[in-house]
């Protein structure tokens, strides 16, 4: 188990005083609790010292937004450009933060040169080689990996639906178990996670997506794949209610399979919510609360990560800007690093145990 902020504080090694931990009472919680963390990009960390300070103050764990994706790591077939991910790993270790890895296998953010991979043996060499090299480099430093990200199509209609990717085209569905087995062989102590989005809602195509995700999880477990945990991204759609019943049943089932459950990329898309900040933040907090009440009622939450920490550094304004031109408010801290009501999530961190 990696070093958490709380353990650092309790062992006297932490550089941050208890009084600085403003996510109320977390450091004093008597029982073990879910870890809290945030995604961060190196460019933002370098550009704005407030961001690093806020992360050290609030987080137990960090995850690089893009720096471990093929798009950054693999400029060409032979090269591994570890500099940026290494810089975040250094920031993490200097501040006694754990680090998650995102992500070894994803259909998106793939470099151009991978389009030339056109035979099963070349695909297996590339996939296995990548995972072996990357997982080995961070063995002992990255304790939890999103091994496969978004294996289910955006809109699934049947439980057997899987996303078509470079790897699935050339290797078939076994590309997924191959990725997990390869990661497990290189770092047997790492937590290996299957990460997915849009499984939190109960209408439209969302239940079918969850059913396909469930089907893949069962298939992997039945085949003895070293899958340890499921990551629910939780990019919440502010205008949609959380499917408390359906999601609760799903998470209960995951625990019954012996899997751990993480919330890996929490934020709230508020582009369709009212302009009033008070009204908007109220809805956002309600979504977060509904989500975390549901997930923690079903079993212990392993870790909770938000996809960024301050509204100043988020993907949401780029992809889901508001039509009225107002700034989005998807994250726990506002653009001036002040806490918002969404930090209601801190109650769930201290109240649950791993
Ligand atoms: O926030 C990330 C953005 O900076 C990148 O351009 C994009 C493509 O690499 O990925 C974004 O992060 C995504 C994450 O990797 C997977 N889940 C959805 C996230 C938001 O799009």
XYZ file of N, CA, C and O in Angstrom, residues 67-157:
364
model
N 0.378 12.848 -19.504
C 1.815 12.596 -19.657
C 2.180 11.112 -19.751
O 3.309 10.770 -20.111
N 1.228 10.220 -19.404
C 1.510 8.783 -19.534
C 0.746 8.154 -20.695
O 0.707 6.936 -20.842
N 0.132 8.999 -21.518
C -0.572 8.468 -22.687
C 0.421 8.252 -23.826
O 1.461 8.917 -23.895
N 0.066 7.369 -24.728
C 0.938 7.109 -25.881
C 1.277 8.412 -26.614
O 2.398 8.599 -27.080
N 0.304 9.319 -26.705
C 0.492 10.557 -27.462
C 1.660 11.381 -26.955
O 2.310 12.096 -27.714
N 1.924 11.319 -25.665
C 3.059 12.064 -25.096
C 4.288 11.157 -24.992
O 5.399 11.555 -25.328
N 4.082 9.919 -24.540
C 5.211 9.030 -24.242
C 5.927 8.489 -25.475
O 7.095 8.142 -25.408
N 5.166 8.383 -26.592
C 5.712 7.624 -27.719
C 5.802 8.434 -29.007
O 5.030 8.224 -29.942
N 6.734 9.395 -29.081
C 6.849 10.206 -30.305
C 7.152 9.357 -31.539
O 6.763 9.719 -32.641
N 7.873 8.270 -31.365
C 8.057 7.328 -32.474
C 8.163 5.916 -31.917
O 8.190 5.707 -30.706
N 8.253 4.972 -32.852
C 8.177 3.563 -32.481
C 9.236 3.155 -31.464
O 9.002 2.307 -30.605
N 10.408 3.771 -31.563
C 11.519 3.313 -30.717
C 11.662 4.111 -29.420
O 12.382 3.709 -28.515
N 11.009 5.278 -29.381
C 11.302 6.200 -28.276
C 10.252 6.161 -27.177
O 9.055 6.095 -27.449
N 10.732 6.234 -25.950
C 9.873 6.461 -24.790
C 10.296 7.804 -24.194
O 11.411 7.924 -23.679
N 9.434 8.791 -24.295
C 9.768 10.136 -23.799
C 9.215 10.281 -22.382
O 8.101 10.764 -22.182
N 9.995 9.835 -21.424
C 9.513 9.771 -20.046
C 9.654 11.083 -19.274
O 9.234 11.164 -18.117
N 10.285 12.095 -19.894
C 10.655 13.288 -19.117
C 9.469 13.917 -18.375
O 9.569 14.258 -17.192
N 8.354 14.073 -19.078
C 7.224 14.776 -18.449
C 6.591 13.946 -17.345
O 6.296 14.454 -16.258
N 6.392 12.670 -17.616
C 5.818 11.809 -16.575
C 6.782 11.706 -15.389
O 6.365 11.713 -14.225
N 8.083 11.657 -15.692
C 9.082 11.607 -14.611
C 9.001 12.861 -13.743
O 9.155 12.794 -12.523
N 8.772 14.004 -14.381
C 8.713 15.258 -13.616
C 7.514 15.226 -12.658
O 7.612 15.665 -11.507
N 6.412 14.675 -13.109
C 5.254 14.571 -12.206
C 5.544 13.541 -11.111
O 5.195 13.745 -9.939
N 6.204 12.457 -11.470
C 6.563 11.446 -10.457
C 7.496 12.058 -9.398
O 7.377 11.759 -8.203
N 8.388 12.937 -9.838
C 9.287 13.616 -8.878
C 8.494 14.537 -7.955
O 8.697 14.554 -6.745
N 7.579 15.297 -8.568
C 6.710 16.177 -7.763
C 5.962 15.337 -6.722
O 5.867 15.711 -5.548
N 5.464 14.183 -7.155
C 4.707 13.324 -6.235
C 5.613 12.828 -5.118
O 5.273 12.938 -3.929
N 6.780 12.317 -5.467
C 7.599 11.716 -4.408
C 8.170 12.787 -3.477
O 8.230 12.584 -2.256
N 8.511 13.953 -4.014
C 9.018 15.021 -3.136
C 7.961 15.476 -2.136
O 8.263 15.949 -1.056
N 6.711 15.314 -2.514
C 5.623 15.762 -1.632
C 4.880 14.610 -0.975
O 3.797 14.804 -0.427
N 5.483 13.432 -1.073
C 4.920 12.233 -0.443
C 3.487 11.959 -0.881
O 2.618 11.633 -0.071
N 3.277 12.139 -2.169
C 1.981 11.799 -2.751
C 2.120 10.471 -3.487
O 3.158 10.213 -4.104
N 1.080 9.642 -3.410
C 1.065 8.451 -4.253
C 0.749 8.884 -5.685
O 0.335 10.020 -5.927
N 0.971 7.968 -6.630
C 0.694 8.321 -8.032
C -0.064 7.191 -8.701
O 0.253 6.024 -8.511
N -1.092 7.561 -9.474
C -1.789 6.598 -10.324
C -1.268 6.767 -11.748
O -0.818 7.844 -12.132
N -1.393 5.712 -12.514
C -0.984 5.774 -13.922
C -2.191 5.712 -14.844
O -3.052 4.854 -14.696
N -2.241 6.633 -15.797
C -3.350 6.717 -16.755
C -2.744 7.023 -18.110
O -2.145 8.080 -18.246
N -2.802 6.197 -19.067
C -3.393 4.888 -19.124
C -2.590 4.065 -20.125
O -2.036 4.625 -21.069
N -2.516 2.764 -19.936
C -1.654 1.953 -20.808
C -2.285 1.662 -22.158
O -1.600 1.626 -23.177
N -3.587 1.428 -22.166
C -4.280 1.087 -23.414
C -5.516 1.961 -23.556
O -6.416 1.920 -22.711
N -5.541 2.784 -24.610
C -6.689 3.646 -24.881
C -6.768 3.818 -26.385
O -5.740 3.942 -27.044
N -7.985 3.872 -26.895
C -8.127 4.026 -28.352
C -7.703 5.432 -28.795
O -7.303 5.644 -29.934
N -7.797 6.410 -27.885
C -7.574 7.815 -28.263
C -6.156 8.264 -27.919
O -5.436 7.594 -27.198
N -5.809 9.431 -28.440
C -4.498 10.036 -28.186
C -3.357 9.098 -28.568
O -2.368 8.977 -27.851
N -3.529 8.450 -29.714
C -2.485 7.555 -30.222
C -1.656 8.294 -31.269
O -2.204 9.009 -32.110
N -0.329 8.132 -31.234
C 0.511 8.817 -32.223
C 0.286 8.262 -33.637
O -0.076 7.093 -33.811
N 0.532 9.110 -34.626
C 0.336 8.757 -36.040
C 1.041 7.456 -36.423
O 0.500 6.640 -37.162
N 2.263 7.296 -35.925
C 3.058 6.152 -36.389
C 2.397 4.808 -36.083
O 2.650 3.815 -36.764
N 1.500 4.767 -35.092
C 0.876 3.471 -34.747
C -0.083 3.013 -35.851
O -0.449 1.847 -35.896
N -0.457 3.947 -36.752
C -1.341 3.552 -37.863
C -0.646 2.564 -38.803
O -1.299 1.850 -39.556
N 0.680 2.539 -38.741
C 1.416 1.617 -39.614
C 1.483 0.196 -39.033
O 1.958 -0.731 -39.686
N 1.021 0.020 -37.810
C 1.000 -1.333 -37.214
C -0.132 -2.095 -37.895
O -1.293 -1.711 -37.791
N 0.220 -3.154 -38.644
C -0.838 -3.765 -39.465
C -0.873 -5.292 -39.441
O -1.580 -5.907 -40.243
N -0.123 -5.910 -38.532
C -0.245 -7.372 -38.407
C -0.422 -7.713 -36.934
O 0.009 -6.955 -36.051
N -1.050 -8.870 -36.652
C -1.218 -9.265 -35.246
C 0.110 -9.351 -34.498
O 0.205 -8.921 -33.343
N 1.143 -9.864 -35.145
C 2.399 -10.009 -34.387
C 3.020 -8.636 -34.106
O 3.556 -8.404 -33.008
N 2.907 -7.718 -35.055
C 3.440 -6.360 -34.804
C 2.629 -5.684 -33.698
O 3.178 -4.976 -32.839
N 1.327 -5.901 -33.684
C 0.477 -5.291 -32.659
C 0.835 -5.850 -31.280
O 0.964 -5.103 -30.303
N 1.009 -7.154 -31.204
C 1.335 -7.751 -29.903
C 2.693 -7.257 -29.403
O 2.855 -6.917 -28.233
N 3.640 -7.181 -30.330
C 4.978 -6.665 -29.947
C 4.875 -5.236 -29.412
O 5.439 -4.902 -28.376
N 4.107 -4.408 -30.116
C 4.007 -2.996 -29.719
C 3.279 -2.846 -28.378
O 3.729 -2.111 -27.485
N 2.169 -3.560 -28.236
C 1.366 -3.431 -27.021
C 2.124 -3.961 -25.795
O 2.256 -3.276 -24.771
N 2.649 -5.174 -25.940
C 3.364 -5.801 -24.824
C 4.634 -5.005 -24.502
O 4.928 -4.732 -23.327
N 5.356 -4.599 -25.538
C 6.594 -3.843 -25.324
C 6.321 -2.542 -24.588
O 7.055 -2.152 -23.674
N 5.253 -1.859 -24.991
C 4.905 -0.594 -24.341
C 4.602 -0.817 -22.861
O 5.159 -0.131 -21.982
N 3.747 -1.778 -22.593
C 3.325 -1.996 -21.200
C 4.517 -2.438 -20.351
O 4.715 -1.948 -19.231
N 5.326 -3.351 -20.893
C 6.483 -3.815 -20.116
C 7.416 -2.658 -19.760
O 7.849 -2.521 -18.608
N 7.689 -1.821 -20.734
C 8.655 -0.735 -20.503
C 8.092 0.309 -19.535
O 8.780 0.763 -18.612
N 6.844 0.684 -19.737
C 6.274 1.771 -18.925
C 6.017 1.300 -17.491
O 6.367 1.990 -16.523
N 5.435 0.121 -17.351
C 5.129 -0.362 -15.994
C 6.439 -0.616 -15.233
O 6.543 -0.301 -14.043
N 7.442 -1.145 -15.928
C 8.728 -1.400 -15.253
C 9.363 -0.098 -14.783
O 9.906 -0.020 -13.682
N 9.264 0.934 -15.596
C 9.917 2.199 -15.209
C 9.327 2.751 -13.904
O 10.033 3.329 -13.091
N 8.028 2.575 -13.726
C 7.381 3.192 -12.551
C 7.041 2.169 -11.461
O 6.305 2.490 -10.538
N 7.627 0.966 -11.581
C 7.387 -0.061 -10.557
C 7.802 0.498 -9.197
O 8.880 1.069 -9.060
N 6.918 0.370 -8.225
C 7.229 0.903 -6.891
C 6.895 2.381 -6.755
O 6.911 2.925 -5.652
N 6.598 3.050 -7.856
C 6.243 4.479 -7.777
C 4.792 4.716 -8.181
O 4.140 5.607 -7.658
N 4.318 3.915 -9.128
C 2.898 4.000 -9.494
C 2.227 2.758 -8.931
O 2.542 1.630 -9.319
N 1.312 2.986 -7.998
C 0.736 1.847 -7.271
C -0.569 1.370 -7.891
O -1.089 0.317 -7.519
N -1.101 2.114 -8.815
C -2.399 1.776 -9.405
C -2.421 2.262 -10.854
O -2.098 3.422 -11.124
N -2.775 1.352 -11.761
C -2.755 1.683 -13.200
C -4.131 1.540 -13.829
O -4.798 0.515 -13.636
N -4.557 2.520 -14.608
C -5.656 2.309 -15.542
C -5.044 1.523 -16.695
O -4.375 2.096 -17.564
N -5.235 0.216 -16.658
C -4.588 -0.613 -17.689
C -5.307 -0.417 -19.019
O -4.695 -0.142 -20.035
N -6.618 -0.557 -18.990
C -7.405 -0.335 -20.217
C -8.460 0.719 -19.922
O -9.177 0.639 -18.918
N -8.536 1.697 -20.802
C -9.452 2.813 -20.628
C -10.514 2.790 -21.720
O -10.180 2.680 -22.903
N -11.765 2.882 -21.330
C -12.874 3.061 -22.280
C -12.953 1.964 -23.338
O -12.946 2.237 -24.537
N -13.049 0.720 -22.867
C -13.134 -0.432 -23.778
C -14.530 -0.626 -24.349
O -14.734 -1.435 -25.248
N -15.498 0.105 -23.802
C -16.881 -0.013 -24.279
C -17.165 1.179 -25.207
O -16.733 2.302 -24.931
N -17.907 0.950 -26.295
C -18.196 2.077 -27.208
C -18.972 3.190 -26.505
O -19.651 2.936 -25.506
N -18.898 4.402 -27.052
C -19.621 5.534 -26.459
C -21.095 5.172 -26.285
O -21.691 5.446 -25.254
N -21.671 4.593 -27.330
C -23.058 4.130 -27.241
C -23.059 2.623 -27.488
O -22.791 2.175 -28.596
N -23.310 1.868 -26.423
C -23.381 0.412 -26.561
C -24.848 0.015 -26.656
O -25.710 0.672 -26.070
N -25.128 -1.014 -27.399
C -26.514 -1.478 -27.467
C -26.659 -2.896 -26.925
O -27.728 -3.267 -26.445
